Amino acid sequence: MSTRQPAFAISPLRLAAREAFLYALPMTEIANVRDRLLGAGIKAGRFFPQKGLATPRDRVVTTPNVDTIYANAFIDLSAGPATLTLPSLGDRYASLSLMDMFSDNFAVLGSRTTGQDGGAFTLVGPNDAAPAGAIRSPTRWVWALARVVVNGPDDVADALAVLHAFQCDAAPADAEVAAGASRTGAWDNWLEAANALMVENPAPATDRRILQHMAPLGLGSPTFDAHRFKAAEAAEIASGIEDARALLHLAGFGGRRIGNWAYPAANTGNFFQDYVTRAQIAVSGLAALPPAEATYLVALSPEGAGVFSGDGLWRLRFAPDALPPVDAFWSLTMYEAQANGAFFLTENPIGRYTIGDRTPGLNYGADGALDIWISRQDPGADRSANWLPAPAKGPFMMVLRAYLPGAEIVAQTYTPSPIEKG
């Protein structure tokens, strides 16, 4: 869907700029990740695996998880099809999400969909002839993101062995690569980047309506020039982009509130014409999976905010029969909030960034209940084993992840207890 217009009238150019920023933001954010990967010497069409679990030093993709290790590949299909090979997974959860440049997951391979035996899969571009069973990408460029679960500190080496076995065989392409741009930078630089990406990855026919709203800008043309606008027009464009930026900092992942938790939008990972939610998640959770693969819930403060602040002790209690229902795993991860709307892991004295069903040494109650203690300082005594450290200062956010979630999580009827003062 397109964004709603405010009650007061705004100029067509300001409206066009607002729509364009929300529409193209996922492309510029993904292109920024692509810039870093290719700029580091990683060839297109080759997987670049992590060396281990994410740490606070990893600040490329917002809200990283520390349950899985990743391998990234950017695949250019302009020279022809690619072959993706998944290894045998044994009893380990793994997935390979295939995202177009608009951040839609047009396919997710792995445990949930293709099973544990692995296999080879053909990936074709939007205009290529497709053999039977091939997977078609809506855009020429594909972001392939492999996730492999790590079942504890002693499992990293075995998990890495599986991750390194993900393979891509793609024909080399020499076409020009459009660069990304900072979403907080100058509006004209951002529009130039957005235009180049729209030329590189043409819009589907189902985006025609919003493209009409964006028409006053003239985007999607090889001859676009952001400096051709007069001063008054430039001011309207800048105002429209500020209007769009104001929509990006809403709590959660675009969904609805259930108790003191914000569920993701039901269309997460496959947004289609929901451009507002797509842009919000490009900022708060770029590369989010569809809810059936993984559902992320954001904890809300007692005041209903998506971030917590202040000192003191907080508690999340799971009753014995109310632990998150999952077929893979669940975790609660801590993030420090950044001024630009991103969220990253935070340093802490015990090196714990997440806590969940695979955390060793947790203390459960005699009845099977689980209390998770959240604070800036060690809560001490028998609470230390169940401590999730908060940042030493500043606001923070917590995300409850459920991989291969049960039906009640997918249906958004599961309601965890609120996080309350301990």
Short mmCIF file of C-alpha atoms in Angstrom, two decimals:
data_model
loop_
_atom_site.label_atom_id
_atom_site.label_comp_id
_atom_site.label_asym_id
_atom_site.label_seq_id
_atom_site.Cartn_x
_atom_site.Cartn_y
_atom_site.Cartn_z
CA MET A 1 0.00 0.00 0.00
CA SER A 2 1.10 3.58 -0.47
CA THR A 3 1.62 5.93 2.44
CA ARG A 4 -1.32 7.93 3.69
CA GLN A 5 -1.38 11.62 2.97
CA PRO A 6 -1.78 13.94 5.96
CA ALA A 7 -4.98 15.88 6.49
CA PHE A 8 -3.38 19.09 5.17
CA ALA A 9 -2.48 19.45 1.50
CA ILE A 10 1.13 19.09 0.47
CA SER A 11 2.76 19.78 -2.85
CA PRO A 12 3.11 16.99 -5.41
CA LEU A 13 6.91 17.29 -5.20
CA ARG A 14 6.97 16.94 -1.41
CA LEU A 15 4.63 13.94 -1.63
CA ALA A 16 6.77 12.42 -4.39
CA ALA A 17 9.89 12.79 -2.25
CA ARG A 18 8.25 11.18 0.76
CA GLU A 19 6.99 8.25 -1.29
CA ALA A 20 10.33 7.86 -3.06
CA PHE A 21 12.30 7.76 0.20
CA LEU A 22 10.08 5.05 1.68
CA TYR A 23 9.95 3.13 -1.59
CA ALA A 24 13.66 3.02 -2.38
CA LEU A 25 15.09 2.92 1.16
CA PRO A 26 15.38 -0.92 1.25
CA MET A 27 17.39 -0.79 -1.97
CA THR A 28 19.85 1.79 -0.66
CA GLU A 29 20.22 -0.07 2.65
CA ILE A 30 20.87 -3.40 0.89
CA ALA A 31 23.25 -1.67 -1.51
CA ASN A 32 25.19 -0.36 1.49
CA VAL A 33 25.70 -3.96 2.66
CA ARG A 34 26.66 -4.95 -0.88
CA ASP A 35 29.15 -2.06 -1.06
CA ARG A 36 30.87 -3.26 2.11
CA LEU A 37 31.06 -6.86 0.95
CA LEU A 38 32.24 -6.22 -2.59
CA GLY A 39 34.47 -3.39 -1.39
CA ALA A 40 36.24 -5.87 0.88
CA GLY A 41 37.22 -7.91 -2.15
CA ILE A 42 34.49 -10.56 -1.94
CA LYS A 43 33.48 -11.45 -5.48
CA ALA A 44 29.84 -11.35 -6.53
CA GLY A 45 28.35 -14.83 -6.49
CA ARG A 46 30.59 -16.11 -3.70
CA PHE A 47 29.57 -16.75 -0.12
CA PHE A 48 31.42 -14.85 2.57
CA PRO A 49 30.98 -16.74 5.87
CA GLN A 50 31.29 -15.24 9.31
CA LYS A 51 34.22 -16.44 11.39
CA GLY A 52 31.97 -16.86 14.41
CA LEU A 53 28.95 -15.44 16.18
CA ALA A 54 28.21 -11.73 15.95
CA THR A 55 29.79 -9.41 18.51
CA PRO A 56 29.32 -5.74 19.46
CA ARG A 57 31.98 -4.90 16.87
CA ASP A 58 29.73 -6.06 14.04
CA ARG A 59 27.81 -2.99 12.89
CA VAL A 60 26.85 -3.70 9.30
CA VAL A 61 23.33 -5.11 9.68
CA THR A 62 21.02 -3.81 12.41
CA THR A 63 19.64 -6.15 15.14
CA PRO A 64 22.07 -9.02 14.43
CA ASN A 65 21.26 -12.29 16.13
CA VAL A 66 23.71 -14.35 18.13
CA ASP A 67 21.88 -17.63 17.71
CA THR A 68 23.10 -18.30 14.20
CA ILE A 69 26.16 -17.68 12.11
CA TYR A 70 25.78 -16.16 8.68
CA ALA A 71 27.20 -16.39 5.20
CA ASN A 72 26.40 -13.59 2.75
CA ALA A 73 26.52 -13.62 -1.02
CA PHE A 74 25.44 -11.02 -3.54
CA ILE A 75 24.62 -12.72 -6.80
CA ASP A 76 24.44 -10.90 -10.13
CA LEU A 77 22.21 -12.84 -12.51
CA SER A 78 22.79 -10.59 -15.52
CA ALA A 79 25.20 -13.12 -17.04
CA GLY A 80 22.89 -16.10 -16.58
CA PRO A 81 21.58 -18.55 -13.99
CA ALA A 82 23.36 -19.52 -10.79
CA THR A 83 23.43 -22.84 -8.94
CA LEU A 84 23.00 -22.85 -5.16
CA THR A 85 24.10 -25.90 -3.18
CA LEU A 86 22.97 -26.60 0.38
CA PRO A 87 24.80 -29.26 2.42
CA SER A 88 23.26 -32.03 4.47
CA LEU A 89 22.15 -30.44 7.75
CA GLY A 90 21.81 -33.48 10.00
CA ASP A 91 19.56 -32.42 12.89
CA ARG A 92 20.71 -28.79 12.77
CA TYR A 93 18.49 -25.83 11.87
CA ALA A 94 19.67 -23.87 8.85
CA SER A 95 18.15 -21.72 6.15
CA LEU A 96 19.14 -19.83 3.02
CA SER A 97 16.99 -16.79 2.39
CA LEU A 98 16.97 -15.31 -1.10
CA MET A 99 16.05 -11.64 -1.13
CA ASP A 100 15.51 -9.29 -4.03
CA MET A 101 16.77 -5.72 -3.88
CA PHE A 102 13.44 -4.59 -2.45
CA SER A 103 14.08 -6.87 0.61
CA ASP A 104 11.35 -9.41 -0.16
CA ASN A 105 12.24 -13.05 0.56
CA PHE A 106 11.15 -14.61 -2.71
CA ALA A 107 12.40 -18.01 -1.48
CA VAL A 108 13.71 -19.53 1.75
CA LEU A 109 15.50 -22.86 1.41
CA GLY A 110 16.50 -25.14 4.28
CA SER A 111 15.03 -26.95 7.27
CA ARG A 112 11.44 -25.72 6.97
CA THR A 113 10.97 -25.92 3.21
CA THR A 114 13.49 -28.18 1.48
CA GLY A 115 14.41 -30.41 4.44
CA GLN A 116 17.64 -31.55 6.05
CA ASP A 117 19.17 -33.37 3.08
CA GLY A 118 20.45 -30.32 1.20
CA GLY A 119 20.57 -30.29 -2.57
CA ALA A 120 21.25 -28.11 -5.63
CA PHE A 121 18.87 -25.38 -6.81
CA THR A 122 18.87 -23.26 -9.97
CA LEU A 123 18.39 -19.50 -9.57
CA VAL A 124 17.46 -17.39 -12.60
CA GLY A 125 17.06 -13.68 -13.23
CA PRO A 126 13.81 -11.85 -13.98
CA ASN A 127 14.14 -12.19 -17.76
CA ASP A 128 15.95 -15.52 -18.19
CA ALA A 129 14.49 -18.74 -19.50
CA ALA A 130 13.78 -20.95 -16.49
CA PRO A 131 14.14 -24.73 -16.46
CA ALA A 132 11.57 -26.73 -14.53
CA GLY A 133 11.93 -26.28 -10.80
CA ALA A 134 14.08 -23.16 -11.07
CA ILE A 135 13.72 -20.27 -8.62
CA ARG A 136 13.13 -16.91 -10.30
CA SER A 137 14.40 -13.70 -8.76
CA PRO A 138 12.34 -10.54 -9.33
CA THR A 139 15.56 -8.49 -9.58
CA ARG A 140 18.89 -8.98 -11.30
CA TRP A 141 20.75 -8.81 -7.99
CA VAL A 142 20.03 -11.28 -5.19
CA TRP A 143 21.13 -11.10 -1.57
CA ALA A 144 21.57 -14.70 -0.38
CA LEU A 145 21.85 -15.02 3.40
CA ALA A 146 22.59 -18.39 5.00
CA ARG A 147 21.87 -18.94 8.70
CA VAL A 148 23.14 -21.93 10.69
CA VAL A 149 22.25 -22.38 14.35
CA VAL A 150 25.00 -22.63 16.96
CA ASN A 151 24.03 -24.87 19.87
CA GLY A 152 26.34 -23.43 22.49
CA PRO A 153 29.96 -22.21 22.70
CA ASP A 154 31.41 -25.67 22.00
CA ASP A 155 29.40 -25.99 18.79
CA VAL A 156 30.88 -23.09 16.80
CA ALA A 157 33.41 -25.18 14.87
CA ASP A 158 30.82 -27.77 13.80
CA ALA A 159 28.36 -25.06 12.82
CA LEU A 160 31.04 -23.31 10.77
CA ALA A 161 31.75 -26.53 8.91
CA VAL A 162 28.12 -26.62 7.79
CA LEU A 163 28.13 -22.92 6.92
CA HIS A 164 31.26 -23.27 4.77
CA ALA A 165 29.53 -25.99 2.77
CA PHE A 166 26.95 -23.56 1.32
CA GLN A 167 28.03 -22.95 -2.27
CA CYS A 168 27.13 -20.70 -5.18
CA ASP A 169 28.20 -21.22 -8.76
CA ALA A 170 27.41 -18.07 -10.77
CA ALA A 171 28.73 -16.80 -14.08
CA PRO A 172 30.92 -13.69 -13.65
CA ALA A 173 29.27 -10.44 -14.72
CA ASP A 174 30.95 -7.14 -15.54
CA ALA A 175 27.94 -4.83 -15.43
CA GLU A 176 28.24 -1.62 -13.39
CA VAL A 177 27.14 -1.88 -9.75
CA ALA A 178 24.99 0.92 -8.32
CA ALA A 179 26.18 2.24 -4.96
CA GLY A 180 24.16 2.83 -1.82
CA ALA A 181 23.86 6.01 0.25
CA SER A 182 23.35 7.07 3.84
CA ARG A 183 19.70 7.51 4.76
CA THR A 184 20.70 10.41 7.03
CA GLY A 185 22.88 12.15 4.48
CA ALA A 186 22.16 14.88 1.95
CA TRP A 187 18.88 14.39 0.09
CA ASP A 188 20.42 14.93 -3.35
CA ASN A 189 23.12 12.28 -2.82
CA TRP A 190 20.51 9.84 -1.59
CA LEU A 191 18.21 10.48 -4.57
CA GLU A 192 21.08 9.96 -7.00
CA ALA A 193 21.80 6.57 -5.42
CA ALA A 194 18.12 5.62 -5.33
CA ASN A 195 17.75 6.47 -9.01
CA ALA A 196 20.76 4.35 -10.00
CA LEU A 197 19.37 1.42 -8.05
CA MET A 198 15.95 1.79 -9.67
CA VAL A 199 17.63 1.69 -13.08
CA GLU A 200 19.65 -1.35 -12.05
CA ASN A 201 16.59 -3.14 -10.58
CA PRO A 202 13.44 -2.10 -12.45
CA ALA A 203 10.20 -1.98 -10.49
CA PRO A 204 7.53 -4.66 -10.93
CA ALA A 205 4.28 -3.74 -12.65
CA THR A 206 2.47 -3.88 -9.30
CA ASP A 207 4.38 -0.78 -8.18
CA ARG A 208 2.89 1.38 -10.93
CA ARG A 209 0.65 3.37 -8.60
CA ILE A 210 3.40 4.56 -6.27
CA LEU A 211 5.66 5.23 -9.25
CA GLN A 212 2.98 7.61 -10.52
CA HIS A 213 3.07 9.41 -7.15
CA MET A 214 6.85 9.66 -7.49
CA ALA A 215 6.72 10.87 -11.12
CA PRO A 216 7.40 14.59 -10.37
CA LEU A 217 10.94 13.61 -9.35
CA GLY A 218 11.74 11.84 -12.62
CA LEU A 219 13.35 8.85 -10.91
CA GLY A 220 14.21 5.65 -12.77
CA SER A 221 15.96 7.42 -15.67
CA PRO A 222 19.61 7.10 -16.71
CA THR A 223 19.64 10.90 -17.19
CA PHE A 224 18.23 11.80 -13.75
CA ASP A 225 19.94 14.84 -12.21
CA ALA A 226 19.17 15.70 -8.59
CA HIS A 227 20.79 19.12 -9.04
CA ARG A 228 18.36 20.34 -11.69
CA PHE A 229 15.75 21.43 -9.11
CA LYS A 230 15.38 25.09 -8.18
CA ALA A 231 15.87 26.20 -4.59
CA ALA A 232 12.16 26.19 -3.77
CA GLU A 233 11.75 22.75 -5.31
CA ALA A 234 14.76 21.44 -3.42
CA ALA A 235 13.19 22.67 -0.17
CA GLU A 236 10.00 20.74 -0.96
CA ILE A 237 11.98 17.60 -1.68
CA ALA A 238 13.98 17.92 1.53
CA SER A 239 10.73 18.38 3.50
CA GLY A 240 9.21 15.30 1.92
CA ILE A 241 12.22 13.20 2.85
CA GLU A 242 12.02 14.48 6.42
CA ASP A 243 8.34 13.46 6.46
CA ALA A 244 9.42 9.94 5.48
CA ARG A 245 12.23 9.78 8.02
CA ALA A 246 9.76 10.58 10.79
CA LEU A 247 7.87 7.36 9.97
CA LEU A 248 10.93 5.15 10.39
CA HIS A 249 11.35 5.27 14.16
CA LEU A 250 8.13 3.65 15.29
CA ALA A 251 8.51 0.85 17.85
CA GLY A 252 8.73 -2.74 16.74
CA PHE A 253 8.68 -4.29 13.31
CA GLY A 254 5.54 -2.76 11.88
CA GLY A 255 3.00 -5.10 13.49
CA ARG A 256 0.49 -4.95 16.31
CA ARG A 257 0.77 -4.90 20.07
CA ILE A 258 -0.15 -8.03 22.02
CA GLY A 259 0.16 -7.40 25.74
CA ASN A 260 3.52 -5.71 26.27
CA TRP A 261 5.03 -7.10 23.10
CA ALA A 262 5.03 -5.85 19.53
CA TYR A 263 4.57 -8.62 16.99
CA PRO A 264 5.97 -8.13 13.50
CA ALA A 265 3.71 -7.34 10.61
CA ALA A 266 2.17 -10.49 9.19
CA ASN A 267 3.75 -9.65 5.82
CA THR A 268 7.28 -9.28 7.19
CA GLY A 269 9.84 -10.53 4.71
CA ASN A 270 7.32 -10.40 1.86
CA PHE A 271 6.06 -6.82 1.89
CA PHE A 272 4.95 -6.34 -1.72
CA GLN A 273 3.09 -2.97 -1.77
CA ASP A 274 3.34 -2.21 1.97
CA TYR A 275 6.10 0.34 1.51
CA VAL A 276 5.90 1.89 4.98
CA THR A 277 6.44 -1.38 6.85
CA ARG A 278 9.11 -2.41 4.36
CA ALA A 279 11.03 0.81 5.00
CA GLN A 280 10.64 0.59 8.78
CA ILE A 281 12.04 -2.93 8.84
CA ALA A 282 14.87 -1.95 6.50
CA VAL A 283 15.98 0.32 9.36
CA SER A 284 15.13 -1.80 12.41
CA GLY A 285 15.57 -5.34 11.08
CA LEU A 286 17.03 -5.50 7.58
CA ALA A 287 16.86 -9.02 6.10
CA ALA A 288 14.06 -10.14 8.43
CA LEU A 289 12.67 -13.57 7.62
CA PRO A 290 8.98 -14.33 7.00
CA PRO A 291 7.08 -15.08 10.26
CA ALA A 292 6.68 -18.79 9.50
CA GLU A 293 10.48 -19.10 9.42
CA ALA A 294 11.25 -16.81 12.33
CA THR A 295 9.09 -14.42 14.34
CA TYR A 296 10.67 -11.52 16.21
CA LEU A 297 8.77 -9.86 19.06
CA VAL A 298 9.93 -6.53 20.49
CA ALA A 299 9.53 -6.06 24.25
CA LEU A 300 7.61 -2.93 25.22
CA SER A 301 8.23 -0.95 28.37
CA PRO A 302 5.42 -0.43 30.90
CA GLU A 303 4.80 2.89 29.14
CA GLY A 304 4.42 1.10 25.81
CA ALA A 305 7.72 2.29 24.33
CA GLY A 306 9.90 0.06 22.16
CA VAL A 307 12.97 0.95 24.19
CA PHE A 308 13.72 0.78 27.91
CA SER A 309 15.67 3.39 29.84
CA GLY A 310 16.85 4.05 33.36
CA ASP A 311 18.57 1.88 35.90
CA GLY A 312 17.21 -0.85 38.14
CA LEU A 313 16.29 -4.50 37.80
CA TRP A 314 13.79 -5.95 35.32
CA ARG A 315 12.33 -9.45 35.15
CA LEU A 316 10.81 -11.55 32.38
CA ARG A 317 9.00 -14.60 33.77
CA PHE A 318 7.98 -17.61 31.73
CA ALA A 319 5.50 -19.85 33.52
CA PRO A 320 6.23 -23.60 33.22
CA ASP A 321 3.65 -24.04 30.48
CA ALA A 322 4.31 -20.72 28.74
CA LEU A 323 7.82 -21.01 27.30
CA PRO A 324 7.84 -19.95 23.63
CA PRO A 325 6.49 -22.82 21.47
CA VAL A 326 9.07 -23.50 18.76
CA ASP A 327 10.29 -26.35 16.58
CA ALA A 328 13.86 -24.95 16.44
CA PHE A 329 14.86 -22.50 19.20
CA TRP A 330 14.02 -19.25 21.00
CA SER A 331 16.11 -16.45 22.50
CA LEU A 332 15.90 -12.98 24.05
CA THR A 333 18.60 -10.61 22.74
CA MET A 334 19.73 -7.25 24.11
CA TYR A 335 20.55 -4.25 21.90
CA GLU A 336 21.72 -0.73 22.55
CA ALA A 337 19.65 1.87 20.69
CA GLN A 338 21.45 4.15 18.25
CA ALA A 339 20.47 7.73 17.49
CA ASN A 340 19.92 6.85 13.81
CA GLY A 341 17.34 4.16 14.63
CA ALA A 342 19.65 1.14 14.35
CA PHE A 343 20.23 -1.41 17.13
CA PHE A 344 23.46 -3.25 17.89
CA LEU A 345 24.88 -5.63 20.48
CA THR A 346 26.41 -4.03 23.55
CA GLU A 347 29.59 -4.82 25.44
CA ASN A 348 29.08 -6.31 28.91
CA PRO A 349 31.29 -7.92 31.58
CA ILE A 350 30.19 -11.52 30.95
CA GLY A 351 30.05 -11.42 27.14
CA ARG A 352 26.40 -12.49 27.09
CA TYR A 353 24.24 -10.82 24.46
CA THR A 354 21.34 -13.24 24.39
CA ILE A 355 19.65 -15.79 26.62
CA GLY A 356 17.35 -18.63 25.62
CA ASP A 357 16.64 -22.34 25.46
CA ARG A 358 20.26 -23.20 24.53
CA THR A 359 21.93 -21.05 27.21
CA PRO A 360 23.92 -23.35 29.50
CA GLY A 361 23.49 -23.21 33.27
CA LEU A 362 20.11 -21.49 33.52
CA ASN A 363 18.27 -21.85 36.84
CA TYR A 364 14.67 -22.98 36.52
CA GLY A 365 12.19 -22.92 39.37
CA ALA A 366 11.04 -26.12 41.05
CA ASP A 367 7.85 -25.90 38.98
CA GLY A 368 9.78 -25.37 35.71
CA ALA A 369 9.26 -21.61 35.54
CA LEU A 370 12.07 -19.46 34.15
CA ASP A 371 12.95 -15.95 35.38
CA ILE A 372 15.26 -13.85 33.21
CA TRP A 373 16.86 -10.91 35.04
CA ILE A 374 17.75 -7.75 33.09
CA SER A 375 19.92 -4.96 34.50
CA ARG A 376 23.01 -2.86 33.90
CA GLN A 377 24.81 -4.47 36.86
CA ASP A 378 25.01 -8.11 37.90
CA PRO A 379 21.86 -8.83 39.97
CA GLY A 380 23.92 -11.14 42.17
CA ALA A 381 23.25 -14.33 44.11
CA ASP A 382 21.21 -17.01 42.33
CA ARG A 383 20.00 -14.46 39.74
CA SER A 384 23.40 -14.17 38.03
CA ALA A 385 22.95 -17.38 36.05
CA ASN A 386 19.83 -15.94 34.41
CA TRP A 387 21.21 -12.42 33.87
CA LEU A 388 20.86 -10.64 30.52
CA PRO A 389 23.12 -7.58 30.79
CA ALA A 390 21.79 -4.21 29.64
CA PRO A 391 24.07 -1.44 28.27
CA ALA A 392 26.07 0.48 30.87
CA LYS A 393 24.13 3.58 29.86
CA GLY A 394 21.52 4.76 27.40
CA PRO A 395 18.29 3.23 26.08
CA PHE A 396 18.06 -0.41 25.08
CA MET A 397 15.76 -2.75 23.19
CA MET A 398 15.06 -6.47 23.58
CA VAL A 399 13.92 -8.86 20.87
CA LEU A 400 12.39 -12.28 21.51
CA ARG A 401 13.15 -14.57 18.57
CA ALA A 402 11.28 -17.78 17.79
CA TYR A 403 12.71 -19.91 14.97
CA LEU A 404 10.29 -22.32 13.31
CA PRO A 405 7.63 -20.89 15.62
CA GLY A 406 4.58 -22.84 16.71
CA ALA A 407 1.14 -22.13 15.27
CA GLU A 408 0.09 -19.81 18.09
CA ILE A 409 3.11 -17.58 17.53
CA VAL A 410 2.51 -17.46 13.77
CA ALA A 411 -1.16 -16.68 14.48
CA GLN A 412 -0.04 -14.01 16.99
CA THR A 413 -2.08 -15.43 19.86
CA TYR A 414 0.89 -16.32 22.09
CA THR A 415 1.41 -13.58 24.69
CA PRO A 416 4.60 -13.63 26.77
CA SER A 417 4.48 -12.03 30.20
CA PRO A 418 5.47 -8.38 30.31
CA ILE A 419 8.96 -7.34 31.33
CA GLU A 420 8.43 -5.71 34.71
CA LYS A 421 10.50 -4.09 37.41
CA GLY A 422 12.07 -6.85 39.49
#
